[in-house]
Short mmCIF file of C-alpha atoms (C1' of nucleotides) in Angstrom, two decimals:
data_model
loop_
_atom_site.label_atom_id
_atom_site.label_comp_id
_atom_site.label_asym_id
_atom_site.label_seq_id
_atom_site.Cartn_x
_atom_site.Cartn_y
_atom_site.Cartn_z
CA UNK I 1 21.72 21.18 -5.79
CA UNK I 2 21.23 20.25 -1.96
CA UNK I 3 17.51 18.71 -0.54
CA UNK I 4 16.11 19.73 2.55
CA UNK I 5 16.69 16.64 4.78
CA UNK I 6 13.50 16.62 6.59
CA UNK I 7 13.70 12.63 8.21
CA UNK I 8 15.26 10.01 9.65
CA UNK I 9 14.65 6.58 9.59
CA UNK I 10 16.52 4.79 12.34
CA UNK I 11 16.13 1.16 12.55
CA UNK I 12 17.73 -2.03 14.65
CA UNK I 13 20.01 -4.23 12.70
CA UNK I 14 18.61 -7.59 12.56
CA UNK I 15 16.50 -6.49 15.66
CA UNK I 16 15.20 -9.76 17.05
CA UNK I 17 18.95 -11.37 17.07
CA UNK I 18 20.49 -8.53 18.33
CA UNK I 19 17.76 -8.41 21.40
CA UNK I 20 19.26 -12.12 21.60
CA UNK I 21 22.91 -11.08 21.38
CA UNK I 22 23.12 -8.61 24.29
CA UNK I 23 22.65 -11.15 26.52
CA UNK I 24 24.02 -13.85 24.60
CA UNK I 25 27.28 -12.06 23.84
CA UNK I 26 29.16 -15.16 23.09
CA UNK I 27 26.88 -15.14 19.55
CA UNK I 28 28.36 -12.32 18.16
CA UNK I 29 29.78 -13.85 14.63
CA UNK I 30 27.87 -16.71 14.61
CA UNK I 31 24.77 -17.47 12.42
CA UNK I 32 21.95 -16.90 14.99
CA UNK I 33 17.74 -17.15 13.86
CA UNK I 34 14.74 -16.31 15.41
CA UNK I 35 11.68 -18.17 14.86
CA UNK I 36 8.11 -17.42 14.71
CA UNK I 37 5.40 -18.40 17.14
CA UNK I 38 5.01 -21.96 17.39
CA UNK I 39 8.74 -22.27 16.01
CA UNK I 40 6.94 -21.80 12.67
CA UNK I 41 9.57 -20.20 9.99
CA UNK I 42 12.58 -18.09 10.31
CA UNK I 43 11.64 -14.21 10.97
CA UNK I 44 15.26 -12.70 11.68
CA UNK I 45 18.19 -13.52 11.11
CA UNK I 46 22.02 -12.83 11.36
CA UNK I 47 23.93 -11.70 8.61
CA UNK I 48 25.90 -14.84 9.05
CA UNK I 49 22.78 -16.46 8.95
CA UNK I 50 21.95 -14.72 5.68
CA UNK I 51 25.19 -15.65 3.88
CA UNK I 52 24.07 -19.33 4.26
CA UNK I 53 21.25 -18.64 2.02
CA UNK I 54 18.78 -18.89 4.95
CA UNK I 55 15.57 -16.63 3.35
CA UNK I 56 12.88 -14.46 5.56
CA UNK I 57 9.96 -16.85 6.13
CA UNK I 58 11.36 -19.89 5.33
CA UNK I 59 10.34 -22.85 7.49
CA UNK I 60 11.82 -24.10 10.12
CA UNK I 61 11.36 -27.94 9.18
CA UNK I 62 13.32 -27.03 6.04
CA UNK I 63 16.10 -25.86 7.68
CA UNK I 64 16.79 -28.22 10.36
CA UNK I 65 19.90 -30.24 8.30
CA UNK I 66 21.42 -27.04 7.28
CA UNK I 67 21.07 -25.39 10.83
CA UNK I 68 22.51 -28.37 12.51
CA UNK I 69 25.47 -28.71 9.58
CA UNK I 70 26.23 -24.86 9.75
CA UNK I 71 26.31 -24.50 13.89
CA UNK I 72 23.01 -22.24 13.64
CA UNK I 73 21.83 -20.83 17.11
CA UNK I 74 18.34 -21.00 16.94
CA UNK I 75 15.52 -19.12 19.27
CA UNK I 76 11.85 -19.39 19.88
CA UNK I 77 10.30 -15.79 19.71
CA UNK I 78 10.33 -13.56 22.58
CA UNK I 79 8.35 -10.86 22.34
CA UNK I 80 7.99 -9.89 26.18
CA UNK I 81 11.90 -9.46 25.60
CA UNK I 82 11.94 -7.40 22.15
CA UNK I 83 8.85 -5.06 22.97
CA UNK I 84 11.31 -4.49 26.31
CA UNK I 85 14.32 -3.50 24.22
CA UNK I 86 12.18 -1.54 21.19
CA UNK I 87 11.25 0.78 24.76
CA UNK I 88 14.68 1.07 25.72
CA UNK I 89 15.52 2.10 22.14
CA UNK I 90 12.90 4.73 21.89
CA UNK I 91 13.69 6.35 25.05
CA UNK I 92 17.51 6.70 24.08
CA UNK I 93 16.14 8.24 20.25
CA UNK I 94 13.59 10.71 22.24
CA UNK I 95 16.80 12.07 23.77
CA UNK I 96 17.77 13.23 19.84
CA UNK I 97 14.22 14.89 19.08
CA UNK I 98 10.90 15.36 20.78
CA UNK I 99 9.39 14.65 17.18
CA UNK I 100 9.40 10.95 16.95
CA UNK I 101 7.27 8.03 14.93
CA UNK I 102 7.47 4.85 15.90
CA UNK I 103 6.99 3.22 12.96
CA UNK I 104 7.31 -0.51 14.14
CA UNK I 105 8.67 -2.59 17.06
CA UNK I 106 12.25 -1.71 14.95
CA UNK I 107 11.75 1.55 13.64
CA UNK I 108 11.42 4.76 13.95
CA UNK I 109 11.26 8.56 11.49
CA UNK I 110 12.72 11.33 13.30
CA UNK I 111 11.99 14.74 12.59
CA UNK I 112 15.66 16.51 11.29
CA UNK I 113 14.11 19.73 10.88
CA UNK I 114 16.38 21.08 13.74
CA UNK I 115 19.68 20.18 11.99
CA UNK I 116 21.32 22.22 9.44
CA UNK I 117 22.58 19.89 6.47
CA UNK I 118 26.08 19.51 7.25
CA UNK I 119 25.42 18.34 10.86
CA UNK I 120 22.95 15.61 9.62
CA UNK I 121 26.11 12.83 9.01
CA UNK I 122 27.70 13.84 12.70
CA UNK I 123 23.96 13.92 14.29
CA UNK I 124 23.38 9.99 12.49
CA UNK I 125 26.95 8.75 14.36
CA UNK I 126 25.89 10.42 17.69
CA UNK I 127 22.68 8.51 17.38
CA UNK I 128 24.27 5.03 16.35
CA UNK I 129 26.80 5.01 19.49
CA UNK I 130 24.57 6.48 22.10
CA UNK I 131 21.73 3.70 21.29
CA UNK I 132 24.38 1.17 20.84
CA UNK I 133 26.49 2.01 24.46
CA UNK I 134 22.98 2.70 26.12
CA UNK I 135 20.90 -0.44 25.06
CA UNK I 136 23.27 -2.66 23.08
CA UNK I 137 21.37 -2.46 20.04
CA UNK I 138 22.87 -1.87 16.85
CA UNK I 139 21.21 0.44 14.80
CA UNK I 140 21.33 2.26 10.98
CA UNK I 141 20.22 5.61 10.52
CA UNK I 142 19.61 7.40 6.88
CA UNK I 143 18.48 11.14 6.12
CA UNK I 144 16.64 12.09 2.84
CA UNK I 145 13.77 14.72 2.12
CA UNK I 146 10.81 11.99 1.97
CA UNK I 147 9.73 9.27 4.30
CA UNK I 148 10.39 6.58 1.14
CA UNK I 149 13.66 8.08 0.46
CA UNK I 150 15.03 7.73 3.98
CA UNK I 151 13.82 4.10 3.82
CA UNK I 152 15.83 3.65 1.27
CA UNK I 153 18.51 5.55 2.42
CA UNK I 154 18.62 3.26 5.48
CA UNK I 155 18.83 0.28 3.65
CA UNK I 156 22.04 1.27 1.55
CA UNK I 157 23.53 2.55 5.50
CA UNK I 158 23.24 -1.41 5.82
CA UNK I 159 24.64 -2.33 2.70
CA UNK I 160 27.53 -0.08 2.55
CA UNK I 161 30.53 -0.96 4.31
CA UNK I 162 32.02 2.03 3.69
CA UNK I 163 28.64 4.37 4.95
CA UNK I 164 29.33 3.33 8.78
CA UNK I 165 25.60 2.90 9.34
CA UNK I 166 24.97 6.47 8.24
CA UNK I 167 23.70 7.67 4.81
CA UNK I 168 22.53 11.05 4.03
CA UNK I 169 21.13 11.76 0.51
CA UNK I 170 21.94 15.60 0.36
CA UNK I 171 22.00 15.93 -3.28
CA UNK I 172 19.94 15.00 -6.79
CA UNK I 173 23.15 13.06 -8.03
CA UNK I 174 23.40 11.52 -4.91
CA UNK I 175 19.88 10.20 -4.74
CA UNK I 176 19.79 9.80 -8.34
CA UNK I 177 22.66 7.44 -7.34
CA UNK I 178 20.92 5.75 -4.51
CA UNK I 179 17.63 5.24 -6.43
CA UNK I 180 19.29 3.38 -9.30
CA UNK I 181 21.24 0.88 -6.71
CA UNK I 182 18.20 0.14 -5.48
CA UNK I 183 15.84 -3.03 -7.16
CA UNK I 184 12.06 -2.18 -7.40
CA UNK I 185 10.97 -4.65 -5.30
CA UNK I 186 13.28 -2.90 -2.23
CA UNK I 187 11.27 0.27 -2.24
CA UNK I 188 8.97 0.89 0.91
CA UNK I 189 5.63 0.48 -0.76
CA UNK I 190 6.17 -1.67 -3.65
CA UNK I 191 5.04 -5.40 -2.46
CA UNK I 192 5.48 -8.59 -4.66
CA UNK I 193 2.39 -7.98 -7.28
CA UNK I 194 3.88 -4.64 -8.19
CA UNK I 195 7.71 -5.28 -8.44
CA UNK I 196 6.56 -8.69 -10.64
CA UNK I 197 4.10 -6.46 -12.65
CA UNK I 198 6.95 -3.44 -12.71
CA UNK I 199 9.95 -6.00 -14.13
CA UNK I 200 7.70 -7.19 -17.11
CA UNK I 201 7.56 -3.73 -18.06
CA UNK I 202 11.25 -3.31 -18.24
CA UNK I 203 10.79 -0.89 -14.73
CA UNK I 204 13.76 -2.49 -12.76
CA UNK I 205 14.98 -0.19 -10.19
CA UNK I 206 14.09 2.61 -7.78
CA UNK I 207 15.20 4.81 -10.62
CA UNK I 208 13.65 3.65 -13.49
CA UNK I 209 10.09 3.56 -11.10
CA UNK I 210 10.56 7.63 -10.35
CA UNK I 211 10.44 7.83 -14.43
CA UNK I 212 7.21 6.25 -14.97
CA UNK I 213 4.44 8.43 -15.93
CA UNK I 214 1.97 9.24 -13.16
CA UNK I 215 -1.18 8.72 -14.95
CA UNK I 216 0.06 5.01 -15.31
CA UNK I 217 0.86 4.53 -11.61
CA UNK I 218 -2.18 6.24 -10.56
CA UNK I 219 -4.33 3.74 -12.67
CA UNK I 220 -2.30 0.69 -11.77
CA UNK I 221 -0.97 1.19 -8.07
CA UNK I 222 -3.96 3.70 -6.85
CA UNK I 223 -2.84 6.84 -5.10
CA UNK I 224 -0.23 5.11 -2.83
CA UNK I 225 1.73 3.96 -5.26
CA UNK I 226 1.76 7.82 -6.89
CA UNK I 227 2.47 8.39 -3.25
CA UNK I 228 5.79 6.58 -3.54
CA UNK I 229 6.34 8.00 -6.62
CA UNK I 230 5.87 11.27 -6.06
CA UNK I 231 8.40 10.61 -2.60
CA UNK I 232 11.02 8.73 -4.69
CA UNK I 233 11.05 12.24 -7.18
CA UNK I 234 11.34 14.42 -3.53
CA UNK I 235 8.27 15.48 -3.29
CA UNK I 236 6.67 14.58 0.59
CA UNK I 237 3.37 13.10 0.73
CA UNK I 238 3.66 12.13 4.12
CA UNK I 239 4.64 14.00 7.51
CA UNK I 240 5.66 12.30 10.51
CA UNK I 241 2.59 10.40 12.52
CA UNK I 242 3.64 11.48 16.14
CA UNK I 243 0.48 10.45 17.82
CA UNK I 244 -0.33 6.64 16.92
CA UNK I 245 -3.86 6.99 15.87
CA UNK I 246 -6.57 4.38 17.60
CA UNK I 247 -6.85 0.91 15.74
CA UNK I 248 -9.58 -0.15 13.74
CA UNK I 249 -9.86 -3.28 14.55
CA UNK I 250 -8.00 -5.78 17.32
CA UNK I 251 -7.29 -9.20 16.34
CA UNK I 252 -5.53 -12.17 18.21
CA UNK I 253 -4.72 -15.31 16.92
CA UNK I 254 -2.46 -18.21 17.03
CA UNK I 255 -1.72 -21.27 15.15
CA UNK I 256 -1.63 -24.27 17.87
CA UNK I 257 0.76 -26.11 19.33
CA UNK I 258 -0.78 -29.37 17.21
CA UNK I 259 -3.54 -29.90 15.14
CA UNK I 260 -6.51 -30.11 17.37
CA UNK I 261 -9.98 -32.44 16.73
CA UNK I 262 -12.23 -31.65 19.99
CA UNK I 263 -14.42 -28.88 20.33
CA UNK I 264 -13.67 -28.14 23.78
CA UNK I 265 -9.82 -27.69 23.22
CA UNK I 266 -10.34 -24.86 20.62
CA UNK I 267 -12.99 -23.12 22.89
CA UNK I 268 -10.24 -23.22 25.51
CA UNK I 269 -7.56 -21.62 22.91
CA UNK I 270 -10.85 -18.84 21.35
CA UNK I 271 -11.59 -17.88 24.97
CA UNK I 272 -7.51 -17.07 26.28
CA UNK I 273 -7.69 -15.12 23.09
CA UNK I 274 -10.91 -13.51 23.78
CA UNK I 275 -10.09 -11.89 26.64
CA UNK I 276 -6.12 -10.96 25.02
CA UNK I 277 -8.16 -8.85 22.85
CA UNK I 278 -10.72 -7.81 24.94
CA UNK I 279 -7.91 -6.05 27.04
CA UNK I 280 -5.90 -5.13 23.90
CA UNK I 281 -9.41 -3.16 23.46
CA UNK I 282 -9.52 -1.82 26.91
CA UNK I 283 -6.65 -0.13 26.57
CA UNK I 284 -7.13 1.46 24.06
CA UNK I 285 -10.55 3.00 25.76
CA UNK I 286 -12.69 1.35 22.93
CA UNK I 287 -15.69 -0.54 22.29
CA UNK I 288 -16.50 -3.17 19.67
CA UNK I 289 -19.49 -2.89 17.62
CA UNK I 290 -18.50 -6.91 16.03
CA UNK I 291 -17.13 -9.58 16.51
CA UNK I 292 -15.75 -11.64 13.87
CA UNK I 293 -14.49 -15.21 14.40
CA UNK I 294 -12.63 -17.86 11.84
CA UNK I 295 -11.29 -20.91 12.37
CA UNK I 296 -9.29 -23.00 9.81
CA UNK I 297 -7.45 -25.93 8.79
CA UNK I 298 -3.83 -26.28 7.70
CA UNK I 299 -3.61 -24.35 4.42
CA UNK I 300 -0.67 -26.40 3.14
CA UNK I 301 -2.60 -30.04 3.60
CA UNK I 302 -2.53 -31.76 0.32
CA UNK I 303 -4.27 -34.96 1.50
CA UNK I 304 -6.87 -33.22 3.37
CA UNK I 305 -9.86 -31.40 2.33
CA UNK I 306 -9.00 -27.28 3.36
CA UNK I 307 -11.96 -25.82 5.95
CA UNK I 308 -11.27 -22.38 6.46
CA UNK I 309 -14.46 -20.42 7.60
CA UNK I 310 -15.79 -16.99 9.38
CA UNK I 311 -18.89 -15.61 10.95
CA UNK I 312 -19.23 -12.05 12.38
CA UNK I 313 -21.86 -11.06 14.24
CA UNK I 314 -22.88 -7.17 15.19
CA UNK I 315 -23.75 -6.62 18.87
CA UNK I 316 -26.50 -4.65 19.99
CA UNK I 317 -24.54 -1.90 21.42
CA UNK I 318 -21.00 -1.62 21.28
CA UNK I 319 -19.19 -3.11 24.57
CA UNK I 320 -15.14 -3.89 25.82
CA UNK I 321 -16.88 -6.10 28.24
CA UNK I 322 -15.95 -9.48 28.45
CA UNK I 323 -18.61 -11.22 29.82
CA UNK I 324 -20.69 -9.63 26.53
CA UNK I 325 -17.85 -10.63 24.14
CA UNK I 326 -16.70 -14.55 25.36
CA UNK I 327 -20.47 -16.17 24.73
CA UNK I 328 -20.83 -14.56 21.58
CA UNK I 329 -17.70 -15.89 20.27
CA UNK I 330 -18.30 -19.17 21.65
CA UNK I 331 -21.26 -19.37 19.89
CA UNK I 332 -19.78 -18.50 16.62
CA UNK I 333 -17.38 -21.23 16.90
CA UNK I 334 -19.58 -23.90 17.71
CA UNK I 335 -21.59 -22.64 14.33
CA UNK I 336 -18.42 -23.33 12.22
CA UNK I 337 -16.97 -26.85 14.21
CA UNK I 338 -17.52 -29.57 11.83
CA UNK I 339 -16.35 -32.77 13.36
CA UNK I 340 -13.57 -35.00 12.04
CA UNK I 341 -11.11 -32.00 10.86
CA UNK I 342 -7.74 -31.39 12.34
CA UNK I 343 -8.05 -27.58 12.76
CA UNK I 344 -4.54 -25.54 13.12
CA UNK I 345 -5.68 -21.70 14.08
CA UNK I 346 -8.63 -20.07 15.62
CA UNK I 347 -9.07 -16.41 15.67
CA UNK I 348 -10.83 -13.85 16.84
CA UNK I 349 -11.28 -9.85 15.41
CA UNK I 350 -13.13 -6.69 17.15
CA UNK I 351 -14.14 -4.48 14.56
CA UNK I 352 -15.99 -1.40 14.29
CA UNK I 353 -13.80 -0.22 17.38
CA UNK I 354 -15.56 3.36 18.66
CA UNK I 355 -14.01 5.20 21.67
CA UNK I 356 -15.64 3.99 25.07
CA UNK I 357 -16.55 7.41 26.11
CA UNK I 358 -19.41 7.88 23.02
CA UNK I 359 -20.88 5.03 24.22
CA UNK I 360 -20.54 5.92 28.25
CA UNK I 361 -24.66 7.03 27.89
CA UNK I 362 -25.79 4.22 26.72
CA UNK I 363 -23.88 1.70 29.18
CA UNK I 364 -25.26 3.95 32.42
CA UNK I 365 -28.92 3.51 30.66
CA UNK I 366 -27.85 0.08 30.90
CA UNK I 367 -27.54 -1.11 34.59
CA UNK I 368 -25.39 -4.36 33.11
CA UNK I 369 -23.27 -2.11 31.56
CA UNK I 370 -22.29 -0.23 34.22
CA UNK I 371 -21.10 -3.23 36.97
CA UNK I 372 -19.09 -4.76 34.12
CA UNK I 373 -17.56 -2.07 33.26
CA UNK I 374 -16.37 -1.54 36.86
CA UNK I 375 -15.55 -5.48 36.90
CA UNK I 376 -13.41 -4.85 33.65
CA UNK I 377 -11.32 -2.11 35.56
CA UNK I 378 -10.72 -4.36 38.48
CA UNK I 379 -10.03 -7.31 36.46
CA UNK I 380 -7.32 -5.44 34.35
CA UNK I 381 -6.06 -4.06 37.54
CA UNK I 382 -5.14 -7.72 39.23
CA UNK I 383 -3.95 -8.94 36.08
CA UNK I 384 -1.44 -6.25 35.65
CA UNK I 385 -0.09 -6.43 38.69
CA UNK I 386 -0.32 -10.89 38.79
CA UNK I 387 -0.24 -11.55 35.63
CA UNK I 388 -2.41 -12.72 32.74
CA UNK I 389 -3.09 -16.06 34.46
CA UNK I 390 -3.94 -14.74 37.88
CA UNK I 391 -7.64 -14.45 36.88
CA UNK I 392 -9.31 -16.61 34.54
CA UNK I 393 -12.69 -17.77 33.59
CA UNK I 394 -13.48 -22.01 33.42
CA UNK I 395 -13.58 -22.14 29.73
CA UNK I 396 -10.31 -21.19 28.94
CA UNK I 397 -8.66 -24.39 31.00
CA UNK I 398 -6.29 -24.61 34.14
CA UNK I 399 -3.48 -24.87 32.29
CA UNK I 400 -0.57 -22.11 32.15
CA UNK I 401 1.03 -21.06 29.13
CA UNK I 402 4.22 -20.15 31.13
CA UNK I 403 4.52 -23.77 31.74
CA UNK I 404 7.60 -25.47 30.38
CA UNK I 405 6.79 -28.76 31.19
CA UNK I 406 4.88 -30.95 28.33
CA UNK I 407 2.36 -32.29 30.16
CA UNK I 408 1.59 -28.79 32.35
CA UNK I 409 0.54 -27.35 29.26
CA UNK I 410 -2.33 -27.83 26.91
CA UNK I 411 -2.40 -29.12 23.39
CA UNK I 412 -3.23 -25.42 21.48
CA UNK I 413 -0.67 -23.96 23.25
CA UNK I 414 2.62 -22.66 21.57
CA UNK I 415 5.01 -24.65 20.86
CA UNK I 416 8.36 -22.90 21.96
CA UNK I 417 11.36 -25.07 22.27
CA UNK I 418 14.38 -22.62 21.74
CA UNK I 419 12.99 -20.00 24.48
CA UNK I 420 15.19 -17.61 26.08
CA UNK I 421 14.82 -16.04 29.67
CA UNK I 422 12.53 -12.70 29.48
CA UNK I 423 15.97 -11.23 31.02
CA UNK I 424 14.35 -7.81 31.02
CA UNK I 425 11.00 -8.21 32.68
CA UNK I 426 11.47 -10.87 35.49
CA UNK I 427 13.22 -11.72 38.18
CA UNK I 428 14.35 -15.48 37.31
CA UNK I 429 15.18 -13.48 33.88
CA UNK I 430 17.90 -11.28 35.75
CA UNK I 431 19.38 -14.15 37.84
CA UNK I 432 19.66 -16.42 34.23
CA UNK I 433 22.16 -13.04 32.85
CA UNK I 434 24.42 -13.55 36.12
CA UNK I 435 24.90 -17.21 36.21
"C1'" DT K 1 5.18 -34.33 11.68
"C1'" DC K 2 6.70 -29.47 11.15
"C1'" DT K 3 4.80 -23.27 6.93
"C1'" DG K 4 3.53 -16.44 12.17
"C1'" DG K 5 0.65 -12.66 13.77
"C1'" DG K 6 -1.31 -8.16 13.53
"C1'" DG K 7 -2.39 -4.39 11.19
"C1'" DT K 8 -3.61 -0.47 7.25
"C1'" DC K 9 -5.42 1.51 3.01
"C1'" DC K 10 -7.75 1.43 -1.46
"C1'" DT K 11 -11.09 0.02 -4.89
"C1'" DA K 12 -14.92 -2.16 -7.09
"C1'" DG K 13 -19.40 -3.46 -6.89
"C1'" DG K 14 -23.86 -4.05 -4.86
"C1'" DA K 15 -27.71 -2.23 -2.10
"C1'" DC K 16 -30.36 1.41 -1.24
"C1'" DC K 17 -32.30 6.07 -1.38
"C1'" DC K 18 -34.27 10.13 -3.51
"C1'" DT P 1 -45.90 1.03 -20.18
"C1'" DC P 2 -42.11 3.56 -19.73
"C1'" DT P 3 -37.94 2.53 -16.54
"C1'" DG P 4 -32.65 7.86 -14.95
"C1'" DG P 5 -28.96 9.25 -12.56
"C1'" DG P 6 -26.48 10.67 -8.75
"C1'" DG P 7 -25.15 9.96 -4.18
"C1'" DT P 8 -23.88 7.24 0.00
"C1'" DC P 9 -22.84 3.33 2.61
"C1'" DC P 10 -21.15 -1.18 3.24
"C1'" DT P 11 -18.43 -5.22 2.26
"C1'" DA P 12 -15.14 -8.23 0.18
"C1'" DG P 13 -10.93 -8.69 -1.70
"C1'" DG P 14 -6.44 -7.34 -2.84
"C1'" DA P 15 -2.39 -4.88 -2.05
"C1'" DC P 16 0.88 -3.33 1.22
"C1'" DC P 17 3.73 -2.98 5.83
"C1'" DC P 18 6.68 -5.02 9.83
#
DNA sequence: TCTGGGGTCCTAGGACCC
DNA sequence: TCTGGGGTCCTAGGACCC
């Protein structure tokens, strides 16, 4: 018996190394990681990397004997490079089908409804070798009648040598197949509290999960997890999301370069990230209606005493002005500084986000509302076009995160020792490729 | 010394209203 | 003095994703 194939998931192999690779081809073969912000743990890695036993998340600081031992090349984050590529890799998959989801920086469902069954495996290879001779990237592509079946689909493509990158589940034996390959834990959906919770009760594989009752999933993993079920058993509960609906909320945050103890160096780090979000906000043509700020020290101390706080705070109308948003979050933070703590992150979230054109009457009743709102438009303007830094208000410091130099930069800045050039997006970037 | 950042959805429980 | 029940809204917390 043959399934419709109705999706595609395509996604980059290893994506952050392989944005490394094309312009690093030299580190092809060799065991290459990519660190988090502040060179925090390991969030991709090579598969030579993975056969050394190096594990998603692990830290950094634990790994520095083996990387040095083992020849590991090692990179700082770079997401001005990888949100360059993820473009380039869209625009090559929109050449395949106008029906598209991007799913994540690394990801995307495409629609297969155009393809009869047979043309699916050809269609997949087409789609590896054009992204691959058009971006560099290499990518896996697999076909099945749900959303969580093509996930999983896509990871055996990976796994199997023998697939070529390509894996189409046409057929109930051949999913049947796939499902039981597949550990609980590996299905899109299932996070650690289920798969630990699933194994006690005997419920080890993809397979064995499509058997359990519904009533039982319903009551103990709420309707998505009868979601997944229902996909793992063929049945689609979800369509593609081709428009990418309006967020929520907007958060920015970063861990600092060091621990910090004064006042005035956090305000500078809460205010650079005020107005990130702020214009993460504008562009989205929203309004906040709070603001939410937390602060906290390092979660792992053992000898210190954890502070980890919040306050929120509802504004009178909603705004996307800054000049509204950066005194009210100042103000929360100074409410939560206690003196004599070494704090490691400061935060801050927009919530209760409500398109900027419902609240368009009440800003023009508002005379304020008005001239910031045409300062906001200029200001986004001349920061496009100069950069981030070009405009800046006192309280977030002199100092310029672009800065390589130690003492150019301040002390909650990033740390980022194993930077590569933004090759994609900058001039100096381009001339680094050619020498 | 050194452990990321940014989201979503669901549910339970409390407050409040009629 | 007795003291219901149903509905809605909000929030906190937990689970998940990459």
């Amino acid at each position: 018996m043959t399934t419709t194939l109705r999706f595609a998931l395509v996604d980059c192999n290893s994506f952050y190394v392989s944005c490394e690779r094309v312009f690093r081809p030299e580190l092809e073969d060799v065991p290459v990681v990519v660190l988090s912000n502040n060179d925090g743990c390991v969030i991709a890695r090579s598969d030579e990397a993975k056969a050394l036993g190096i594990k998603m998340g692990m830290p950094y600081f634990q790994l520095k004997d083996l990387i040095k031992r083992e020849r590991v090349e090692v990179f700082s984050s770079n997401y001005e490079l990888y949100g360059d590529m993820s473009r380039r890799v869209v625009s090559t998959l929109s050449q395949f089908t106008p029906n598209l989801e991007i799913y994540s920086i690394d990801e995307c469902f495409l629609d297969l409804s155009h393809l009869k069954p047979e043309e699916v495996e050809e269609w997949g290879r087409s789609v590896r070798e054009t992204v691959k001779k058009w971006t560099g990237i290499p990518v896996s592509v697999g076909a099945a009648g749900t959303k969580t079946l093509a996930k999983l689909a896509n990871r055996l493509a990976k796994k199997r040598a023998e697939a070529g990158g390509v894996l189409a589940l046409h057929t109930a034996a051949e999913t049947e197949e796939a499902l039981r390959k597949t550990p609980v834990g590996d299905v899109w959906g299932i996070g650690r509290q289920h798969a630990k919770r699933l194994q006690q009760l005997n419920v080890t594989t993809a397979w064995d999960l499509s058997r359990m009752p519904d009533g039982w999933v319903k009551k103990n993993m709420a309707v998505t997890g009868l979601r997944t079920l229902l996909e793992l058993r063929g049945q689609p509960c979800q369509d593609l999301e081709l428009e990418t609906p309006d967020k929520k909320n907007i958060c920015t945050s970063r861990s600092f370069g060091r621990p910090l103890t004064e006042l005035c160096d956090i305000e500078e780090a809460l205010s650079t990230h005020t107005v990130r979000c702020a214009t993460k906000l504008r562009r989205q043509n929203s309004c906040a209606s709070g603001v939410t700020v937390f602060l906290m020290t390092n979660r792992f101390a053992v000898t210190e005493h954890v502070y980890c706080n919040s306050r929120t705070i509802q504004l009178p109308q909603p705004t996307n002005s800054e000049l509204e948003l950066l005194p009210r979050a100042m103000h929360l933070l100074k409410d939560m500084f206690r003196p004599g703590k070494r704090y490691v992150k400061v935060g801050i979230i927009l919530n209760g986000l409500v398109p900027a054109s419902e609240v368009q009457l009440d800003l023009f009743s508002n005379q304020n509302g008005e001239k910031h709102s045409k300062l906001m438009d200029t200001l986004d303007t001349l920061r496009q076009r100069f950069g981030h830094h070009a405009l800046k208000y006192a309280v977030q410091g002199n100092k310029n995160e672009k800065d390589v130099e130690e003492e150019k930069r301040a002390p909650w800045m990033l740390q980022k020792k194993f930077l590569s050039s933004p090759y994609t997006t900058s001039l100096k970037g381009l001339l680094r490729i050619k020498a």
